[in-house]
Coordinates of C-alpha atoms and ligand atoms in Angstrom, one line a residue:
X1 CA -53.4 65.8 219.1
X2 CA -50.2 67.4 217.7
X3 CA -46.8 67.9 219.7
X4 CA -47.4 71.6 219.7
X5 CA -51.5 71.4 221.0
X6 CA -50.7 69.9 224.5
X7 CA -50.3 71.9 227.9
X8 CA -46.3 72.7 228.7
X9 CA -44.7 73.2 231.9
X10 CA -42.1 76.0 231.5
X11 CA -39.8 76.9 234.6
X12 CA -42.4 76.3 236.8
X13 CA -45.6 77.6 235.5
X14 CA -48.1 75.4 233.4
X15 CA -48.5 77.6 230.1
X16 CA -50.6 77.2 227.2
X17 CA -48.9 75.7 224.2
X18 CA -48.7 79.0 222.2
X19 CA -46.9 80.7 225.4
X20 CA -44.1 77.8 225.4
X21 CA -41.7 80.1 223.6
X22 CA -37.9 80.8 223.9
X23 CA -35.6 83.2 222.1
X24 CA -34.0 81.4 219.2
X25 CA -30.6 83.0 220.0
X26 CA -29.9 80.5 222.7
X27 CA -27.0 78.2 222.6
X28 CA -29.0 75.0 223.0
X29 CA -30.6 75.5 219.6
X30 CA -27.2 76.5 218.1
X31 CA -24.7 73.8 219.8
X32 CA -27.3 71.1 220.9
X33 CA -26.5 72.1 224.7
X34 CA -29.7 69.9 226.5
X35 CA -30.3 67.0 228.0
X36 CA -34.0 65.4 227.8
X37 CA -36.4 62.3 228.6
X38 CA -39.0 60.5 226.8
X39 CA -41.7 59.2 229.2
X40 CA -45.1 57.3 228.7
X41 CA -48.2 56.9 230.4
X42 CA -50.7 54.4 230.0
X43 CA -54.3 53.9 231.0
X44 CA -54.6 52.4 234.2
X45 CA -58.1 50.9 235.9
X46 CA -58.8 54.5 237.7
X47 CA -56.8 56.9 235.1
X48 CA -53.6 57.3 233.7
X49 CA -50.4 55.6 234.9
X50 CA -47.1 57.0 234.1
X51 CA -44.5 54.1 233.4
X52 CA -41.1 54.4 235.8
X53 CA -41.4 58.2 236.3
X54 CA -38.8 58.5 238.8
X55 CA -36.2 56.5 236.9
X56 CA -36.9 58.7 234.2
X57 CA -36.4 62.1 236.2
X58 CA -33.3 60.5 237.9
X59 CA -31.7 60.0 234.5
X60 CA -32.6 63.6 233.4
X61 CA -30.5 64.9 236.5
X62 CA -27.8 62.7 235.8
X63 CA -27.6 63.5 231.9
X64 CA -27.8 67.4 232.9
X65 CA -25.0 66.8 235.8
X66 CA -22.8 65.0 233.2
X67 CA -23.0 68.1 230.8
X68 CA -22.3 70.5 233.9
X69 CA -26.1 71.9 233.8
X70 CA -27.5 72.3 237.2
X71 CA -31.4 71.9 237.1
X72 CA -32.9 74.6 239.2
X73 CA -35.6 72.6 240.5
X74 CA -35.5 69.2 242.8
X75 CA -36.3 65.9 241.3
X76 CA -39.6 66.1 243.4
X77 CA -40.7 69.3 241.7
X78 CA -40.2 67.6 238.2
X79 CA -42.1 64.5 239.3
X80 CA -44.9 66.8 240.4
X81 CA -44.8 69.0 237.1
X82 CA -45.0 65.7 235.1
X83 CA -47.9 64.5 237.2
X84 CA -49.7 68.0 236.9
X85 CA -49.1 68.0 233.1
X86 CA -50.9 64.5 232.7
X87 CA -53.9 65.8 234.9
X88 CA -54.1 69.1 232.8
X89 CA -54.0 66.9 229.4
X90 CA -57.2 65.2 230.2
X91 CA -55.3 62.4 228.3
X92 CA -55.6 58.5 229.5
X93 CA -52.3 57.8 227.5
X94 CA -49.6 60.0 226.0
X95 CA -46.2 61.0 226.2
X96 CA -44.0 63.0 228.3
X97 CA -41.1 65.4 227.1
X98 CA -38.9 66.9 229.8
X99 CA -36.4 69.0 228.2
X100 CA -33.4 71.2 230.0
X101 CA -31.8 73.7 228.0
X102 CA -29.9 77.1 228.2
X103 CA -31.6 80.1 228.1
X104 CA -29.7 83.1 225.7
X105 CA -26.9 84.8 227.2
X106 CA -23.2 84.9 225.7
X107 CA -23.3 83.0 222.2
X108 CA -20.4 80.8 222.7
X109 CA -19.6 76.8 222.4
X110 CA -18.3 77.5 225.8
X111 CA -21.7 78.2 227.1
X112 CA -23.0 79.6 230.3
X113 CA -24.0 76.4 232.1
X114 CA -25.8 78.4 235.0
X115 CA -28.6 79.6 232.6
X116 CA -30.7 76.5 232.8
X117 CA -34.3 76.2 231.7
X118 CA -36.7 73.7 232.0
X119 CA -39.7 72.6 229.8
X120 CA -42.0 69.7 229.7
X121 CA -44.5 68.8 227.1
X122 CA -47.1 66.5 227.0
X123 CA -49.1 64.8 224.0
X124 CA -51.1 62.0 222.7
X125 CA -49.1 59.2 221.5
X126 CA -50.4 57.7 218.2
X127 CA -47.3 54.9 218.4
X128 CA -43.9 55.1 217.3
X129 CA -44.4 52.4 214.5
X130 CA -47.8 52.3 214.1
X131 CA -47.4 49.0 211.9
X132 CA -44.9 47.2 214.5
X133 CA -47.3 44.5 215.6
X134 CA -46.4 42.1 212.8
X135 CA -42.5 42.9 213.2
X136 CA -40.3 45.4 211.7
X137 CA -37.6 45.7 209.3
X138 CA -34.0 47.0 210.4
X139 CA -30.7 47.5 208.9
X140 CA -27.2 47.9 210.5
X141 CA -26.1 51.5 209.9
X142 CA -23.0 52.6 208.4
X143 CA -22.9 55.5 210.8
X144 CA -20.9 54.3 214.1
X145 CA -22.5 55.0 217.7
X146 CA -20.6 57.7 219.0
X147 CA -18.0 56.4 221.7
X148 CA -17.4 57.4 225.2
X149 CA -14.6 59.5 224.4
X150 CA -17.0 61.4 221.9
X151 CA -20.4 61.8 223.0
X152 CA -21.0 59.3 225.7
X153 CA -24.3 57.2 224.8
X154 CA -25.1 57.0 228.5
X155 CA -25.9 60.8 228.5
X156 CA -29.3 61.7 227.1
X157 CA -28.1 65.0 225.4
X158 CA -29.9 66.8 222.9
X159 CA -26.8 67.4 220.5
X160 CA -26.1 63.7 220.9
X161 CA -28.9 62.7 218.8
X162 CA -27.6 63.7 215.4
X163 CA -25.7 60.3 215.6
X164 CA -28.5 58.1 216.0
X165 CA -30.8 60.4 213.8
X166 CA -28.4 60.0 210.8
X167 CA -28.6 56.5 211.1
X168 CA -32.4 56.3 211.5
X169 CA -33.1 58.4 208.5
X170 CA -30.8 56.7 206.6
X171 CA -32.8 53.4 207.4
X172 CA -36.5 54.9 206.7
X173 CA -35.2 56.5 203.4
X174 CA -34.0 53.2 202.6
X175 CA -37.3 51.5 203.4
X176 CA -36.6 49.6 206.6
X177 CA -38.1 51.2 209.7
X178 CA -35.2 51.4 212.1
X179 CA -31.3 51.2 212.4
X180 CA -29.0 49.5 214.5
X181 CA -25.7 51.2 215.4
X182 CA -22.3 49.2 215.6
X183 CA -20.0 50.2 218.5
X184 CA -16.3 51.5 217.9
X185 CA -15.2 47.8 217.9
X186 CA -17.6 47.1 215.4
X187 CA -19.9 45.2 217.9
X188 CA -23.7 45.7 218.5
X189 CA -24.4 48.8 220.4
X190 CA -28.2 49.9 220.1
X191 CA -31.1 51.1 218.0
X192 CA -31.4 54.6 217.1
X193 CA -33.7 54.9 220.2
X194 CA -34.0 51.5 221.5
X195 CA -32.0 48.8 223.1
X196 CA -31.0 45.4 221.2
X197 CA -31.9 42.0 222.4
X198 CA -30.9 38.6 220.6
X199 CA -32.3 35.3 221.5
X200 CA -29.1 33.0 221.1
X201 CA -29.3 29.4 222.0
X202 CA -32.5 30.1 224.2
X203 CA -30.8 32.9 226.3
X204 CA -31.7 36.5 226.0
X205 CA -28.8 38.6 225.2
X206 CA -28.0 42.3 225.2
X207 CA -25.1 44.3 225.2
X208 CA -23.7 45.6 228.5
X209 CA -23.4 49.4 229.4
X210 CA -19.7 49.0 228.7
X211 CA -20.4 48.4 224.9
X212 CA -21.5 52.1 224.3
X213 CA -25.5 52.1 224.8
X214 CA -27.9 54.1 226.8
X215 CA -29.0 51.6 229.4
X216 CA -32.5 52.0 228.7
X217 CA -35.4 51.8 231.6
X218 CA -37.3 49.4 229.1
X219 CA -34.4 47.4 228.8
X220 CA -34.1 46.7 232.6
X221 CA -37.8 46.3 232.7
X222 CA -37.3 43.6 229.8
X223 CA -34.4 41.9 231.8
X224 CA -36.6 41.9 234.9
X225 CA -39.5 40.5 233.1
X226 CA -37.5 37.8 231.5
X227 CA -36.1 36.7 234.6
X228 CA -39.9 36.8 236.0
X229 CA -40.7 34.4 233.1
X230 CA -37.8 32.2 233.6
X231 CA -36.4 33.1 230.3
X232 CA -32.5 32.9 230.9
X233 CA -30.8 36.4 230.1
X234 CA -27.2 37.4 229.8
X235 CA -25.3 41.0 229.1
X236 CA -22.6 40.3 227.0
X237 CA -21.0 42.0 223.9
X238 CA -22.9 41.0 220.6
X239 CA -21.5 40.5 217.5
X240 CA -23.1 41.8 214.5
X241 CA -23.0 38.0 212.8
X242 CA -25.1 36.8 215.9
X243 CA -28.0 39.1 214.8
X244 CA -28.0 37.0 211.8
X245 CA -28.2 33.6 213.1
X246 CA -30.5 34.6 216.4
X247 CA -33.8 32.8 216.7
X248 CA -35.1 36.2 217.7
X249 CA -34.0 39.7 217.5
X250 CA -35.8 42.6 219.6
X251 CA -35.8 46.0 220.0
X252 CA -36.9 47.8 223.4
X253 CA -37.3 51.6 224.3
X254 CA -40.1 54.0 225.8
X255 CA -41.4 55.2 222.5
X256 CA -40.9 51.9 220.5
X257 CA -42.1 49.5 223.7
X258 CA -41.1 46.1 222.8
X259 CA -41.0 45.1 219.0
X260 CA -39.8 42.2 217.2
X261 CA -37.4 42.4 214.6
X262 CA -38.2 40.0 211.5
X263 CA -35.8 41.4 208.7
X264 CA -32.3 42.5 209.3
X265 CA -30.4 43.9 206.4
X266 CA -33.0 42.8 203.7
X267 CA -32.7 39.0 205.4
X268 CA -35.3 37.0 207.4
X269 CA -34.8 36.9 211.3
X270 CA -35.5 33.5 212.7
X271 CA -39.0 32.3 210.5
X272 CA -39.6 36.0 209.9
X273 CA -42.4 36.1 212.7
X274 CA -42.6 37.7 215.8
X275 CA -41.2 34.9 218.1
X276 CA -42.3 33.2 221.5
X277 CA -39.9 35.1 223.4
X278 CA -41.1 38.3 222.1
X279 CA -44.7 37.2 222.7
X280 CA -44.1 36.4 226.3
X281 CA -42.1 39.4 227.1
X282 CA -44.8 41.8 225.0
X283 CA -47.6 40.5 226.9
X284 CA -45.8 41.0 230.3
X285 CA -44.6 44.3 229.2
X286 CA -48.3 45.4 228.4
X287 CA -49.6 44.4 231.9
X288 CA -46.9 46.2 233.7
X289 CA -47.1 49.5 232.1
X290 CA -51.0 49.3 232.8
X291 CA -50.2 48.5 236.5
X292 CA -51.6 44.9 236.2
X293 CA -48.6 43.2 237.3
X294 CA -48.7 43.0 241.1
X295 CA -45.1 42.5 241.4
X296 CA -44.1 45.5 239.5
X297 CA -46.9 47.9 240.6
X298 CA -44.1 50.3 241.8
X299 CA -43.1 50.9 237.9
X300 CA -46.3 52.7 237.6
X301 CA -47.2 56.1 239.1
X302 CA -50.6 57.6 239.3
X303 CA -50.5 61.4 239.0
X304 CA -53.0 62.1 241.5
X305 CA -50.9 60.1 244.1
X306 CA -47.8 62.3 243.3
X307 CA -50.3 65.7 243.8
X308 CA -51.7 64.4 247.0
X309 CA -48.2 64.0 248.5
X310 CA -46.8 67.3 247.5
X311 CA -49.7 69.6 247.2
X312 CA -49.1 72.8 245.8
X313 CA -45.9 71.8 244.0
X314 CA -45.1 73.8 240.9
Ligands
PMP1 N1 -31.0 54.1 223.2 C1 -31.2 55.3 222.8 C2 -30.4 55.8 221.8 C3 -32.2 55.8 223.2 O1 -32.7 57.0 222.8 C4 -33.4 55.3 223.9 C5 -34.8 55.9 224.2 N2 -34.7 56.7 225.4 C6 -33.1 54.1 224.3 C7 -31.9 53.4 224.2 C8 -34.0 53.1 225.4 O2 -34.0 54.0 226.6 P1 -35.3 53.9 227.3 O3 -36.1 52.4 227.3 O4 -35.2 54.5 228.5 O5 -36.4 54.8 226.8

């Protein structure tokens, strides 16, 4: 299935993909005014399960609010819309893409922020890096992650993605899979669409929010699962050079899930194979997303349960 094939929820209605159209002369297309989320659903025992749906919807509202855009729906309505789309798609696993953007009005960089529209796409997910199982090749980008006084990385804005996109494209064109961006101080920030972890002296280290990252929902899950597994964790600034000497380097994000970095800047990481910390976390993560970890059953949502609780919600 193509991204344009699935059903689309647009401003309160489910429409066929071909009817999900907006006028090109809108300020979001021209100036990048928008907020979005990426959400995955996975096969559960009795149907698809959406991973951390409420957390993603909450972050969508926070991002929109940070941009001054008021979403003309409640969080419950967006949650219900996501559930309805999953059901309508008939897919057992896939990806949801809520997008908040502006309708055409005055064409100005000082956009009219009360003209907010919401679309949610849903499609089958073929895998971000289909060959990632054996580990991926990553480079530290020459592009620096935008800082808190530029485009705060904690806001998942559409316009803000040009910064990590430039880094990823540079990496992919150069034969690597992904890029890690440093922050304004030259320390590790994050990958183009994932958070970074390094195993340093047996501790799973990841940069804290203040280092200029999107504090990922998968990152939070990984830190929690590491605690469960008895792997020591620490949020602290991470120097670039530590990635070279770390026993393992991992990336985690909704699209990428949890992957091992086996080459960094053309050099091997650890013994150039996915390591034991990765193995333990990846297997716990796979169980969590499919609802097989009783301690974290609340991380997954069955669309039918949402729709039963809110019948007739748009
Ligand atoms: N950082 C960036 C820049 C991202 O785009 C993403 C993906 N949303 C992440 C980190 C990971 O966030 P999450 O786990 O919530 O998907």
